[in-house]
mmCIF file of C-alpha atoms in Angstrom:
data_model
loop_
_atom_site.group_PDB
_atom_site.id
_atom_site.type_symbol
_atom_site.label_atom_id
_atom_site.label_comp_id
_atom_site.label_asym_id
_atom_site.label_seq_id
_atom_site.Cartn_x
_atom_site.Cartn_y
_atom_site.Cartn_z
ATOM 1 C CA MET A 177 0.000 0.000 0.000
ATOM 2 C CA THR A 178 1.462 3.377 -1.021
ATOM 3 C CA LEU A 179 0.194 6.502 0.701
ATOM 4 C CA PRO A 180 0.868 10.200 0.018
ATOM 5 C CA ARG A 181 4.105 11.556 1.459
ATOM 6 C CA THR A 182 2.811 15.038 2.479
ATOM 7 C CA LEU A 183 -0.267 16.534 4.074
ATOM 8 C CA ASP A 184 -0.669 18.679 0.963
ATOM 9 C CA GLU A 185 -1.223 15.505 -1.055
ATOM 10 C CA LEU A 186 -3.861 14.426 1.462
ATOM 11 C CA ALA A 187 -5.572 17.839 1.479
ATOM 12 C CA PRO A 188 -8.387 16.888 -0.953
ATOM 13 C CA LEU A 189 -9.337 13.992 1.344
ATOM 14 C CA MET A 190 -9.498 16.321 4.335
ATOM 15 C CA ASP A 191 -11.658 19.024 2.722
ATOM 16 C CA LEU A 192 -15.018 17.872 4.093
ATOM 17 C CA ARG A 193 -17.835 20.105 2.848
ATOM 18 C CA PRO A 194 -20.983 20.188 5.018
ATOM 19 C CA THR A 195 -24.280 18.896 3.633
ATOM 20 C CA GLU A 196 -27.740 18.505 5.150
ATOM 21 C CA ARG A 197 -26.942 14.993 6.402
ATOM 22 C CA GLY A 198 -23.207 15.183 6.909
ATOM 23 C CA PHE A 199 -20.397 15.882 4.461
ATOM 24 C CA THR A 200 -19.292 15.416 0.869
ATOM 25 C CA VAL A 201 -15.609 14.888 0.147
ATOM 26 C CA ALA A 202 -13.214 13.930 -2.637
ATOM 27 C CA THR A 203 -11.418 10.609 -3.035
ATOM 28 C CA LEU A 204 -7.993 10.016 -4.561
ATOM 29 C CA ALA A 205 -7.507 7.883 -7.650
ATOM 30 C CA THR A 206 -5.900 4.474 -7.049
ATOM 31 C CA GLU A 207 -4.248 2.023 -9.424
ATOM 32 C CA HIS A 208 -6.820 -0.680 -8.703
ATOM 33 C CA GLY A 209 -9.757 1.709 -9.201
ATOM 34 C CA ALA A 210 -11.418 1.232 -5.800
ATOM 35 C CA ILE A 211 -11.459 3.732 -2.926
ATOM 36 C CA MET A 212 -8.667 2.882 -0.502
ATOM 37 C CA GLY A 213 -9.950 1.804 2.903
ATOM 38 C CA ALA A 214 -7.150 3.647 4.712
ATOM 39 C CA TYR A 215 -8.405 6.928 3.271
ATOM 40 C CA GLN A 216 -11.938 6.176 4.426
ATOM 41 C CA LEU A 217 -10.744 5.638 8.004
ATOM 42 C CA LEU A 218 -9.003 9.018 7.872
ATOM 43 C CA GLN A 219 -12.174 10.713 6.642
ATOM 44 C CA GLN A 220 -14.422 8.963 9.157
ATOM 45 C CA VAL A 221 -12.399 10.285 12.098
ATOM 46 C CA LEU A 222 -12.471 13.783 10.633
ATOM 47 C CA ALA A 223 -16.217 13.625 9.948
ATOM 48 C CA ALA A 224 -17.088 12.330 13.412
ATOM 49 C CA GLU A 225 -15.076 14.972 15.256
ATOM 50 C CA ARG A 226 -16.340 17.801 13.059
ATOM 51 C CA ALA A 227 -19.910 16.661 13.692
ATOM 52 C CA ASP A 228 -19.276 16.621 17.478
ATOM 53 C CA PRO A 229 -16.346 19.014 18.040
ATOM 54 C CA ASP A 230 -16.492 18.830 21.848
ATOM 55 C CA LYS A 231 -15.369 15.191 21.834
ATOM 56 C CA ARG A 232 -12.704 12.983 20.268
ATOM 57 C CA VAL A 233 -12.987 9.602 18.603
ATOM 58 C CA LEU A 234 -12.304 6.783 21.054
ATOM 59 C CA SER A 235 -13.182 3.816 18.845
ATOM 60 C CA LEU A 236 -14.016 3.278 15.198
ATOM 61 C CA HIS A 237 -15.487 0.068 13.745
ATOM 62 C CA THR A 238 -15.732 0.067 9.939
ATOM 63 C CA ALA A 239 -17.164 -2.429 7.492
ATOM 64 C CA PHE A 240 -16.055 -1.946 3.873
ATOM 65 C CA VAL A 241 -19.000 -2.981 1.717
ATOM 66 C CA HIS A 242 -18.198 -1.887 -1.841
ATOM 67 C CA GLY A 243 -15.027 -0.616 -3.460
ATOM 68 C CA GLY A 244 -16.598 2.403 -5.096
ATOM 69 C CA ARG A 245 -14.895 4.431 -7.837
ATOM 70 C CA SER A 246 -11.723 6.154 -6.723
ATOM 71 C CA GLY A 247 -11.193 9.716 -7.873
ATOM 72 C CA GLU A 248 -14.892 10.542 -7.567
ATOM 73 C CA PRO A 249 -16.528 12.215 -4.538
ATOM 74 C CA VAL A 250 -18.462 10.413 -1.819
ATOM 75 C CA ASP A 251 -21.086 11.468 0.726
ATOM 76 C CA ILE A 252 -20.659 10.735 4.446
ATOM 77 C CA ALA A 253 -23.945 10.785 6.363
ATOM 78 C CA VAL A 254 -23.611 11.192 10.148
ATOM 79 C CA GLU A 255 -26.389 9.876 12.380
ATOM 80 C CA PHE A 256 -26.093 10.179 16.156
ATOM 81 C CA GLY A 257 -27.647 7.495 18.310
ATOM 82 C CA GLN A 258 -26.727 9.318 21.498
ATOM 83 C CA ARG A 259 -25.029 12.609 22.389
ATOM 84 C CA GLY A 260 -24.212 12.918 26.077
ATOM 85 C CA ARG A 261 -21.874 14.914 28.262
ATOM 86 C CA SER A 262 -19.136 12.273 28.334
ATOM 87 C CA PHE A 263 -19.852 10.054 25.327
ATOM 88 C CA SER A 264 -21.522 10.166 21.924
ATOM 89 C CA SER A 265 -22.219 7.330 19.508
ATOM 90 C CA ALA A 266 -22.718 7.802 15.795
ATOM 91 C CA THR A 267 -23.100 5.826 12.590
ATOM 92 C CA LEU A 268 -21.228 7.111 9.530
ATOM 93 C CA THR A 269 -22.485 5.881 6.167
ATOM 94 C CA THR A 270 -20.337 6.511 3.101
ATOM 95 C CA THR A 271 -22.139 6.352 -0.248
ATOM 96 C CA GLN A 272 -21.342 7.169 -3.845
ATOM 97 C CA ASP A 273 -24.254 7.941 -6.174
ATOM 98 C CA GLY A 274 -26.550 6.214 -3.695
ATOM 99 C CA ARG A 275 -24.463 3.026 -3.461
ATOM 100 C CA LEU A 276 -23.177 1.973 -0.049
ATOM 101 C CA VAL A 277 -19.358 2.040 0.168
ATOM 102 C CA SER A 278 -18.742 1.619 3.904
ATOM 103 C CA ARG A 279 -20.402 1.996 7.260
ATOM 104 C CA ALA A 280 -18.732 2.857 10.558
ATOM 105 C CA VAL A 281 -19.896 2.831 14.162
ATOM 106 C CA VAL A 282 -18.032 5.501 16.117
ATOM 107 C CA LEU A 283 -17.768 6.102 19.857
ATOM 108 C CA LEU A 284 -16.669 9.607 20.846
ATOM 109 C CA THR A 285 -15.571 10.676 24.305
ATOM 110 C CA ALA A 286 -14.787 13.723 26.404
ATOM 111 C CA ASP A 287 -11.687 12.931 28.444
ATOM 112 C CA GLU A 288 -11.990 12.830 32.239
ATOM 113 C CA PRO A 289 -9.374 12.906 35.046
ATOM 114 C CA ASP A 290 -7.453 9.663 35.581
ATOM 115 C CA PHE A 291 -8.934 7.424 38.251
ATOM 116 C CA LEU A 292 -6.451 4.668 37.394
ATOM 117 C CA ARG A 293 -3.595 4.799 34.905
ATOM 118 C CA HIS A 294 -2.151 1.538 33.657
ATOM 119 C CA GLN A 295 -0.241 0.553 30.545
ATOM 120 C CA ALA A 296 1.211 -2.833 29.713
ATOM 121 C CA PRO A 297 5.012 -3.103 30.151
ATOM 122 C CA ALA A 298 6.805 -1.439 27.259
ATOM 123 C CA PRO A 299 8.890 -3.476 24.794
ATOM 124 C CA ARG A 300 12.533 -2.675 24.229
ATOM 125 C CA PRO A 301 12.857 0.673 22.434
ATOM 126 C CA ALA A 302 14.142 0.196 18.898
ATOM 127 C CA SER A 303 17.582 1.528 18.091
ATOM 128 C CA ALA A 304 18.382 3.453 14.925
ATOM 129 C CA GLN A 305 20.111 0.371 13.489
ATOM 130 C CA ASP A 306 16.806 -1.553 13.572
ATOM 131 C CA TRP A 307 15.192 0.502 10.824
ATOM 132 C CA THR A 308 15.587 1.080 7.085
ATOM 133 C CA GLU A 309 13.862 4.066 5.508
ATOM 134 C CA VAL A 310 11.054 3.334 3.052
ATOM 135 C CA ALA A 311 8.734 5.516 0.991
ATOM 136 C CA GLY A 312 5.008 5.775 0.719
ATOM 137 C CA LEU A 313 3.758 4.644 4.145
ATOM 138 C CA TRP A 314 2.953 8.008 5.730
ATOM 139 C CA PRO A 315 2.782 11.741 4.926
ATOM 140 C CA GLY A 316 6.326 12.116 6.221
ATOM 141 C CA ALA A 317 9.358 9.950 6.930
ATOM 142 C CA SER A 318 8.774 6.226 7.453
ATOM 143 C CA TRP A 319 10.930 3.204 8.224
ATOM 144 C CA ARG A 320 10.511 -0.575 8.224
ATOM 145 C CA SER A 321 12.034 -2.894 10.813
ATOM 146 C CA ARG A 322 15.172 -4.728 9.624
ATOM 147 C CA ALA A 323 14.628 -7.591 12.069
ATOM 148 C CA GLY A 324 11.366 -8.965 10.747
ATOM 149 C CA THR A 325 9.398 -11.658 12.541
ATOM 150 C CA PRO A 326 7.307 -14.030 10.385
ATOM 151 C CA GLY A 327 3.679 -13.003 10.564
ATOM 152 C CA GLU A 328 4.446 -9.517 11.819
ATOM 153 C CA SER A 329 4.761 -6.123 10.127
ATOM 154 C CA VAL A 330 6.569 -3.353 12.029
ATOM 155 C CA VAL A 331 6.952 0.194 10.703
ATOM 156 C CA ARG A 332 7.990 3.460 12.318
ATOM 157 C CA LEU A 333 6.315 6.688 11.218
ATOM 158 C CA GLY A 334 7.826 10.112 11.832
ATOM 159 C CA VAL A 335 5.382 12.442 13.599
ATOM 160 C CA GLU A 336 7.377 15.644 14.048
ATOM 161 C CA GLY A 337 6.078 18.381 11.740
ATOM 162 C CA VAL A 338 3.306 16.153 10.353
ATOM 163 C CA VAL A 339 0.469 16.453 12.878
ATOM 164 C CA PRO A 340 -1.090 19.937 13.150
ATOM 165 C CA ASP A 341 -3.733 19.024 15.766
ATOM 166 C CA GLY A 342 -5.284 16.138 17.685
ATOM 167 C CA THR A 343 -8.065 15.433 15.200
ATOM 168 C CA VAL A 344 -5.664 15.076 12.274
ATOM 169 C CA GLY A 345 -3.349 12.994 14.458
ATOM 170 C CA ARG A 346 -6.137 10.533 15.248
ATOM 171 C CA ALA A 347 -7.230 10.470 11.604
ATOM 172 C CA LEU A 348 -3.688 9.708 10.443
ATOM 173 C CA THR A 349 -3.297 7.023 13.110
ATOM 174 C CA ALA A 350 -6.463 5.270 11.941
ATOM 175 C CA MET A 351 -5.285 5.516 8.330
ATOM 176 C CA ALA A 352 -1.899 3.999 9.179
ATOM 177 C CA THR A 353 -3.403 0.879 10.772
ATOM 178 C CA GLU A 354 -5.389 -0.346 7.775
ATOM 179 C CA GLY A 355 -2.674 -2.167 5.848
ATOM 180 C CA ALA A 356 -0.525 -3.569 8.668
ATOM 181 C CA VAL A 357 -2.063 -7.026 9.131
ATOM 182 C CA MET A 358 -2.514 -7.727 5.425
ATOM 183 C CA SER A 359 1.090 -6.627 4.795
ATOM 184 C CA ALA A 360 2.282 -9.106 7.416
ATOM 185 C CA LEU A 361 0.401 -11.921 5.699
ATOM 186 C CA ILE A 362 1.568 -11.014 2.214
ATOM 187 C CA GLU A 363 5.194 -10.972 3.395
ATOM 188 C CA MET A 364 4.712 -14.564 4.597
ATOM 189 C CA SER A 365 3.483 -15.718 1.186
ATOM 190 C CA GLU A 366 6.464 -16.368 -1.063
ATOM 191 C CA GLY A 367 5.654 -15.924 -4.718
ATOM 192 C CA TRP A 368 2.340 -14.194 -3.963
ATOM 193 C CA GLU A 369 1.430 -11.772 -6.729
ATOM 194 C CA PHE A 370 -1.027 -8.928 -6.258
ATOM 195 C CA ARG A 371 -4.178 -9.007 -8.338
ATOM 196 C CA GLN A 372 -7.162 -6.712 -7.926
ATOM 197 C CA GLY A 373 -9.492 -8.168 -5.328
ATOM 198 C CA SER A 374 -6.894 -10.600 -3.931
ATOM 199 C CA ALA A 375 -6.109 -8.774 -0.679
ATOM 200 C CA ASN A 376 -8.879 -6.646 0.778
ATOM 201 C CA VAL A 377 -9.754 -5.508 4.291
ATOM 202 C CA LEU A 378 -13.361 -6.344 5.154
ATOM 203 C CA THR A 379 -13.564 -4.795 8.625
ATOM 204 C CA GLN A 380 -11.240 -2.568 10.631
ATOM 205 C CA SER A 381 -11.598 -1.649 14.295
ATOM 206 C CA VAL A 382 -9.384 1.043 15.830
ATOM 207 C CA THR A 383 -9.261 2.260 19.433
ATOM 208 C CA LEU A 384 -7.463 5.585 19.876
ATOM 209 C CA LEU A 385 -6.141 5.878 23.433
ATOM 210 C CA GLU A 386 -3.510 8.623 23.523
ATOM 211 C CA PRO A 387 -2.526 11.513 21.208
ATOM 212 C CA ILE A 388 0.385 11.005 18.849
ATOM 213 C CA GLY A 389 1.453 14.627 18.422
ATOM 214 C CA SER A 390 3.635 14.690 21.554
ATOM 215 C CA THR A 391 6.055 12.002 20.356
ATOM 216 C CA GLY A 392 8.790 12.006 17.731
ATOM 217 C CA GLY A 393 7.580 8.837 16.045
ATOM 218 C CA VAL A 394 5.057 6.053 16.330
ATOM 219 C CA VAL A 395 5.567 2.328 15.757
ATOM 220 C CA VAL A 396 2.735 0.435 14.048
ATOM 221 C CA THR A 397 2.907 -3.319 14.629
ATOM 222 C CA GLY A 398 0.501 -5.664 12.857
ATOM 223 C CA ALA A 399 0.411 -9.337 13.848
ATOM 224 C CA ALA A 400 -1.218 -11.917 11.576
ATOM 225 C CA ASN A 401 -3.150 -14.265 13.874
ATOM 226 C CA TYR A 402 -4.918 -16.382 11.242
ATOM 227 C CA ALA A 403 -5.126 -17.070 7.513
ATOM 228 C CA GLY A 404 -7.293 -19.770 5.952
ATOM 229 C CA ARG A 405 -10.393 -20.463 3.879
ATOM 230 C CA GLY A 406 -9.548 -17.377 1.845
ATOM 231 C CA ARG A 407 -9.840 -15.143 4.903
ATOM 232 C CA ALA A 408 -7.379 -13.403 7.200
ATOM 233 C CA HIS A 409 -7.393 -11.912 10.675
ATOM 234 C CA GLY A 410 -4.939 -10.074 12.876
ATOM 235 C CA THR A 411 -4.405 -7.490 15.572
ATOM 236 C CA GLY A 412 -1.991 -4.684 16.194
ATOM 237 C CA THR A 413 -0.765 -1.781 18.277
ATOM 238 C CA VAL A 414 0.460 1.765 17.810
ATOM 239 C CA THR A 415 3.098 2.802 20.351
ATOM 240 C CA ASP A 416 5.506 5.670 20.783
ATOM 241 C CA ASP A 417 9.272 5.151 20.496
ATOM 242 C CA ASP A 418 9.457 4.121 24.162
ATOM 243 C CA GLY A 419 6.756 1.475 23.749
ATOM 244 C CA ARG A 420 3.894 3.362 25.420
ATOM 245 C CA LEU A 421 0.549 2.255 24.015
ATOM 246 C CA LEU A 422 -1.261 4.870 21.914
ATOM 247 C CA ALA A 423 -3.805 2.808 19.949
ATOM 248 C CA THR A 424 -4.895 -0.748 19.181
ATOM 249 C CA PHE A 425 -6.523 -2.228 16.075
ATOM 250 C CA GLN A 426 -8.039 -5.391 14.635
ATOM 251 C CA THR A 427 -8.335 -6.383 10.977
ATOM 252 C CA THR A 428 -10.376 -9.029 9.160
ATOM 253 C CA GLY A 429 -9.940 -9.442 5.434
ATOM 254 C CA VAL A 430 -9.906 -11.484 2.267
ATOM 255 C CA LEU A 431 -6.640 -13.049 1.111
ATOM 256 C CA ARG A 432 -6.632 -14.976 -2.152
ATOM 257 C CA GLY A 433 -3.649 -16.197 -4.092
ATOM 258 C CA PRO A 434 -3.204 -15.995 -7.874
ATOM 259 C CA ALA A 435 -5.754 -17.908 -9.899
ATOM 260 C CA PRO A 436 -4.530 -21.310 -11.107
ATOM 261 C CA PRO A 437 -3.378 -21.332 -14.736
ATOM 262 C CA ALA A 438 -5.973 -22.266 -17.322
ATOM 263 C CA VAL A 439 -5.722 -25.836 -18.525
#
C-alpha cells in the first residue's frame, strides 16, 4: 500500500464540505480503481469529530461494503444514536451515487481525570540500526524494521512536523493501521502476486487511546493471527518510540492467491 508523502497531497481527502446529512468529500484515484480503505478511516475520524467538536474519537469500527470508484466524490452521512456529556455514539455511512461504500460505528468521548492509569510493560525501544527508511507509508518519513518476525509487520512513522492538531493525528493514526495485518500476511506468502481483489480488508476496528502529536515517532505493529479459507485476521498496536501504548486495532480481510493457470 502506497500513501501520500505530504499533508498537501492528502488535502483533498481532508476538505469535508458540510451537507444537510453530513459531508461530501473527494477521493484520490488508485491504481486498482477502488477507494482505498485507509483513506476512508481518515475521513471517518475527521467527519465524526467535526460533527461533534467537543469530543474525540475513542473507537471506530468500519465495514467496507463496496469498493466504489476512486477519484470521484463520496457522501458521508452522520447519524447520532446518542449525544451525552461524556460520550456520543454515531453511525457514519459513506455512499457514492446512492451506493453503499462503507459503514462505521463511532464512539466519541470527552476525556476525564485519571482514576487509574495503567499501561502494559513497554517493549525494548528500537535503536536506529533496527530501521531502514522506506517511501510511501505516511505523509512524512517512514521506516521498516530490519529484524522482521514471520507473521508480523513493524513500521515506524515520523510524527514531528506532520500532525497539526489532535483530530488530524487521530485520523492519520487510523489511516496507518489499515494495511498492517494484510502486509504481514503477504510478506509470509512467497511468490504471492497482487491481483485486484486478492487482498482486501473487510472490517477494521481502531481504538485511539492517547494523542500522537507529543512524540517524535510512532511504531505500528501488525500481527497476523490467522489465515485460511480465503480469509485473514490479525491485531496490532500503535506505540511511541518508548513502547507506550497509543492505539490498538483489529483487521479481518480477504486473502486470495493468484488464480490457477488455465488448462
